[in-house]
Amino acid sequence: MMVFLTTTPYQLLYDAKRNIYKNCIEPSITSFAYQQIENMADFSERQVEDINEAIELYSKDGDKKIHLCQVGDVVRALGECPTNEDVLKFLGNPPAEDMKSHKLAPEEFMPIFSKIIAEATKGTYEDFMEGLRVFDKDGDGTVMGAEIRHVLTTLGEKLTATEVSMMMQGREDANGILQYSDFCKFLLEDPPSAI
């Protein structure tokens, strides 16, 4: 079945970048993301401990609360990969001044985190293939690694050169060519367990 996407190839690559955090970037501070949550409103004791630990690590004042502008960082540390736009949506699009002045305690953070997990959108293999196919000038299933590196470091929520290097390590051949079907499979792999 053919699905017509209303997203651009760049948005599809952006979705790929969201998955990178789960597969390539240094392991998160906890193993939280590797556990399935059956009931999004209820967290296990271990998950609550992980959330509290993450908030404590990001708490600048030692009061075990985080500013609204840190919610995305904490969510990513716990293994999810929302866009900044998604985080703002789940926070209710607060004014810029509230982002730096308003704080959340763990019990206020958990319902927001639960919503982010429940509404997380994941790209499919076909989505990633279609997004990368745009860069396949010869139609042979390959793209230039340099072009993908450029897109990942300059468009959307940019990755650092180090993050891109970690993601691309061992994926390109000696000529800098990337087989994008294998790359898409890699992006969609389950992350390795941190335990």
PDB file of C-alpha atoms in Angstrom, residues 18-140:
ATOM      1  CA  ARG A  18      15.274  11.573  16.699  1.00  0.00           C
ATOM      2  CA  ASN A  19      16.015   7.852  16.573  1.00  0.00           C
ATOM      3  CA  ILE A  20      19.753   8.475  16.643  1.00  0.00           C
ATOM      4  CA  TYR A  21      19.621   9.339  20.311  1.00  0.00           C
ATOM      5  CA  LYS A  22      18.317   5.860  21.040  1.00  0.00           C
ATOM      6  CA  ASN A  23      20.856   4.073  18.864  1.00  0.00           C
ATOM      7  CA  CYS A  24      24.063   6.067  18.609  1.00  0.00           C
ATOM      8  CA  ILE A  25      24.486   8.823  21.125  1.00  0.00           C
ATOM      9  CA  GLU A  26      26.162   7.905  24.393  1.00  0.00           C
ATOM     10  CA  PRO A  27      23.835   5.860  26.615  1.00  0.00           C
ATOM     11  CA  SER A  28      21.332   7.825  28.623  1.00  0.00           C
ATOM     12  CA  ILE A  29      21.772   8.202  32.345  1.00  0.00           C
ATOM     13  CA  THR A  30      19.288   5.434  32.976  1.00  0.00           C
ATOM     14  CA  SER A  31      17.873   2.357  31.340  1.00  0.00           C
ATOM     15  CA  PHE A  32      14.420   3.929  31.468  1.00  0.00           C
ATOM     16  CA  ALA A  33      13.844   4.036  27.713  1.00  0.00           C
ATOM     17  CA  TYR A  34      14.449   0.342  27.292  1.00  0.00           C
ATOM     18  CA  GLN A  35      11.451  -0.684  29.347  1.00  0.00           C
ATOM     19  CA  GLN A  36       7.977  -0.834  27.889  1.00  0.00           C
ATOM     20  CA  ILE A  37       5.390   1.109  29.821  1.00  0.00           C
ATOM     21  CA  GLU A  38       2.073  -0.701  29.770  1.00  0.00           C
ATOM     22  CA  ASN A  39       0.048   1.938  31.586  1.00  0.00           C
ATOM     23  CA  MET A  40       1.297   5.387  30.688  1.00  0.00           C
ATOM     24  CA  ALA A  41      -0.129   6.969  33.835  1.00  0.00           C
ATOM     25  CA  ASP A  42       1.629   4.586  36.215  1.00  0.00           C
ATOM     26  CA  PHE A  43       5.375   4.362  36.531  1.00  0.00           C
ATOM     27  CA  SER A  44       7.177   1.553  38.314  1.00  0.00           C
ATOM     28  CA  GLU A  45       9.207   2.287  41.413  1.00  0.00           C
ATOM     29  CA  ARG A  46      12.375   1.981  39.333  1.00  0.00           C
ATOM     30  CA  GLN A  47      11.059   4.401  36.719  1.00  0.00           C
ATOM     31  CA  VAL A  48      10.102   6.933  39.388  1.00  0.00           C
ATOM     32  CA  GLU A  49      13.626   6.638  40.811  1.00  0.00           C
ATOM     33  CA  ASP A  50      15.073   7.217  37.336  1.00  0.00           C
ATOM     34  CA  ILE A  51      12.882  10.286  36.814  1.00  0.00           C
ATOM     35  CA  ASN A  52      13.813  11.688  40.222  1.00  0.00           C
ATOM     36  CA  GLU A  53      17.511  11.057  39.527  1.00  0.00           C
ATOM     37  CA  ALA A  54      17.325  12.798  36.153  1.00  0.00           C
ATOM     38  CA  ILE A  55      15.525  15.800  37.631  1.00  0.00           C
ATOM     39  CA  GLU A  56      18.018  15.992  40.482  1.00  0.00           C
ATOM     40  CA  LEU A  57      20.905  15.946  37.988  1.00  0.00           C
ATOM     41  CA  TYR A  58      19.379  18.777  35.960  1.00  0.00           C
ATOM     42  CA  SER A  59      18.272  20.809  38.962  1.00  0.00           C
ATOM     43  CA  LYS A  60      20.430  23.933  38.946  1.00  0.00           C
ATOM     44  CA  ASP A  61      19.432  25.175  42.395  1.00  0.00           C
ATOM     45  CA  GLY A  62      19.533  21.879  44.243  1.00  0.00           C
ATOM     46  CA  ASP A  63      15.794  22.081  44.933  1.00  0.00           C
ATOM     47  CA  LYS A  64      15.013  18.959  42.882  1.00  0.00           C
ATOM     48  CA  LYS A  65      12.989  20.990  40.387  1.00  0.00           C
ATOM     49  CA  ILE A  66      13.704  21.792  36.755  1.00  0.00           C
ATOM     50  CA  HIS A  67      12.893  24.861  34.705  1.00  0.00           C
ATOM     51  CA  LEU A  68      10.436  24.410  31.854  1.00  0.00           C
ATOM     52  CA  CYS A  69      13.289  25.018  29.410  1.00  0.00           C
ATOM     53  CA  GLN A  70      14.985  21.853  30.758  1.00  0.00           C
ATOM     54  CA  VAL A  71      12.049  19.497  30.252  1.00  0.00           C
ATOM     55  CA  GLY A  72      13.234  18.427  26.781  1.00  0.00           C
ATOM     56  CA  ASP A  73      16.727  17.686  28.097  1.00  0.00           C
ATOM     57  CA  VAL A  74      15.386  15.557  30.951  1.00  0.00           C
ATOM     58  CA  VAL A  75      12.998  13.693  28.649  1.00  0.00           C
ATOM     59  CA  ARG A  76      15.893  12.946  26.276  1.00  0.00           C
ATOM     60  CA  ALA A  77      18.075  11.822  29.185  1.00  0.00           C
ATOM     61  CA  LEU A  78      15.318   9.338  30.000  1.00  0.00           C
ATOM     62  CA  GLY A  79      15.502   7.936  26.475  1.00  0.00           C
ATOM     63  CA  GLU A  80      12.686   9.622  24.579  1.00  0.00           C
ATOM     64  CA  CYS A  81      13.372  11.827  21.562  1.00  0.00           C
ATOM     65  CA  PRO A  82      10.735  14.553  21.261  1.00  0.00           C
ATOM     66  CA  THR A  83      11.355  17.614  19.142  1.00  0.00           C
ATOM     67  CA  ASN A  84      11.550  20.978  20.848  1.00  0.00           C
ATOM     68  CA  GLU A  85       8.237  21.769  19.177  1.00  0.00           C
ATOM     69  CA  ASP A  86       6.650  18.656  20.721  1.00  0.00           C
ATOM     70  CA  VAL A  87       7.972  19.559  24.179  1.00  0.00           C
ATOM     71  CA  LEU A  88       6.494  23.044  23.909  1.00  0.00           C
ATOM     72  CA  LYS A  89       3.166  21.556  22.818  1.00  0.00           C
ATOM     73  CA  PHE A  90       3.063  19.229  25.840  1.00  0.00           C
ATOM     74  CA  LEU A  91       3.945  22.141  28.122  1.00  0.00           C
ATOM     75  CA  GLY A  92       1.021  24.127  26.718  1.00  0.00           C
ATOM     76  CA  ASN A  93       3.171  26.563  24.689  1.00  0.00           C
ATOM     77  CA  PRO A  94       4.200  28.723  27.642  1.00  0.00           C
ATOM     78  CA  PRO A  95       5.578  32.234  27.087  1.00  0.00           C
ATOM     79  CA  ALA A  96       9.366  32.525  26.784  1.00  0.00           C
ATOM     80  CA  GLU A  97       9.690  34.200  30.184  1.00  0.00           C
ATOM     81  CA  ASP A  98       7.926  31.239  31.861  1.00  0.00           C
ATOM     82  CA  MET A  99      10.373  28.808  30.254  1.00  0.00           C
ATOM     83  CA  LYS A 100      13.204  30.176  32.390  1.00  0.00           C
ATOM     84  CA  SER A 101      11.283  31.174  35.514  1.00  0.00           C
ATOM     85  CA  HIS A 102       8.680  28.445  36.099  1.00  0.00           C
ATOM     86  CA  LYS A 103       9.870  25.193  37.663  1.00  0.00           C
ATOM     87  CA  LEU A 104       8.466  21.676  37.785  1.00  0.00           C
ATOM     88  CA  ALA A 105       8.768  19.187  40.612  1.00  0.00           C
ATOM     89  CA  PRO A 106       8.975  15.478  39.720  1.00  0.00           C
ATOM     90  CA  GLU A 107       5.261  14.942  40.403  1.00  0.00           C
ATOM     91  CA  GLU A 108       4.445  17.763  37.945  1.00  0.00           C
ATOM     92  CA  PHE A 109       6.897  16.427  35.372  1.00  0.00           C
ATOM     93  CA  MET A 110       5.578  12.838  35.352  1.00  0.00           C
ATOM     94  CA  PRO A 111       2.180  13.549  33.705  1.00  0.00           C
ATOM     95  CA  ILE A 112       3.934  15.570  30.991  1.00  0.00           C
ATOM     96  CA  PHE A 113       6.463  12.787  30.473  1.00  0.00           C
ATOM     97  CA  SER A 114       3.659  10.237  30.344  1.00  0.00           C
ATOM     98  CA  LYS A 115       1.939  12.230  27.569  1.00  0.00           C
ATOM     99  CA  ILE A 116       5.181  12.497  25.611  1.00  0.00           C
ATOM    100  CA  ILE A 117       5.640   8.725  25.770  1.00  0.00           C
ATOM    101  CA  ALA A 118       2.020   8.040  24.849  1.00  0.00           C
ATOM    102  CA  GLU A 119       2.006  10.345  21.851  1.00  0.00           C
ATOM    103  CA  ALA A 120       5.481   9.633  20.534  1.00  0.00           C
ATOM    104  CA  THR A 121       5.440   9.216  16.783  1.00  0.00           C
ATOM    105  CA  LYS A 122       7.882   6.845  15.230  1.00  0.00           C
ATOM    106  CA  GLY A 123       8.946   6.870  11.618  1.00  0.00           C
ATOM    107  CA  THR A 124       8.616   3.628   9.695  1.00  0.00           C
ATOM    108  CA  TYR A 125      11.228   1.973   7.516  1.00  0.00           C
ATOM    109  CA  GLU A 126       9.326   3.135   4.431  1.00  0.00           C
ATOM    110  CA  ASP A 127       9.267   6.722   5.723  1.00  0.00           C
ATOM    111  CA  PHE A 128      13.034   6.765   6.172  1.00  0.00           C
ATOM    112  CA  MET A 129      13.600   5.095   2.809  1.00  0.00           C
ATOM    113  CA  GLU A 130      11.435   7.676   1.062  1.00  0.00           C
ATOM    114  CA  GLY A 131      13.238  10.506   2.824  1.00  0.00           C
ATOM    115  CA  LEU A 132      16.681   9.248   1.845  1.00  0.00           C
ATOM    116  CA  ARG A 133      15.615   8.256  -1.680  1.00  0.00           C
ATOM    117  CA  VAL A 134      15.412  11.966  -2.497  1.00  0.00           C
ATOM    118  CA  PHE A 135      19.201  12.125  -2.139  1.00  0.00           C
ATOM    119  CA  ASP A 136      19.739   9.053  -4.358  1.00  0.00           C
ATOM    120  CA  LYS A 137      20.689  10.792  -7.604  1.00  0.00           C
ATOM    121  CA  ASP A 138      21.481   7.562  -9.492  1.00  0.00           C
ATOM    122  CA  GLY A 139      18.553   5.503  -8.201  1.00  0.00           C
ATOM    123  CA  ASP A 140      20.907   2.723  -7.077  1.00  0.00           C
TER     124      ASP A 140
END
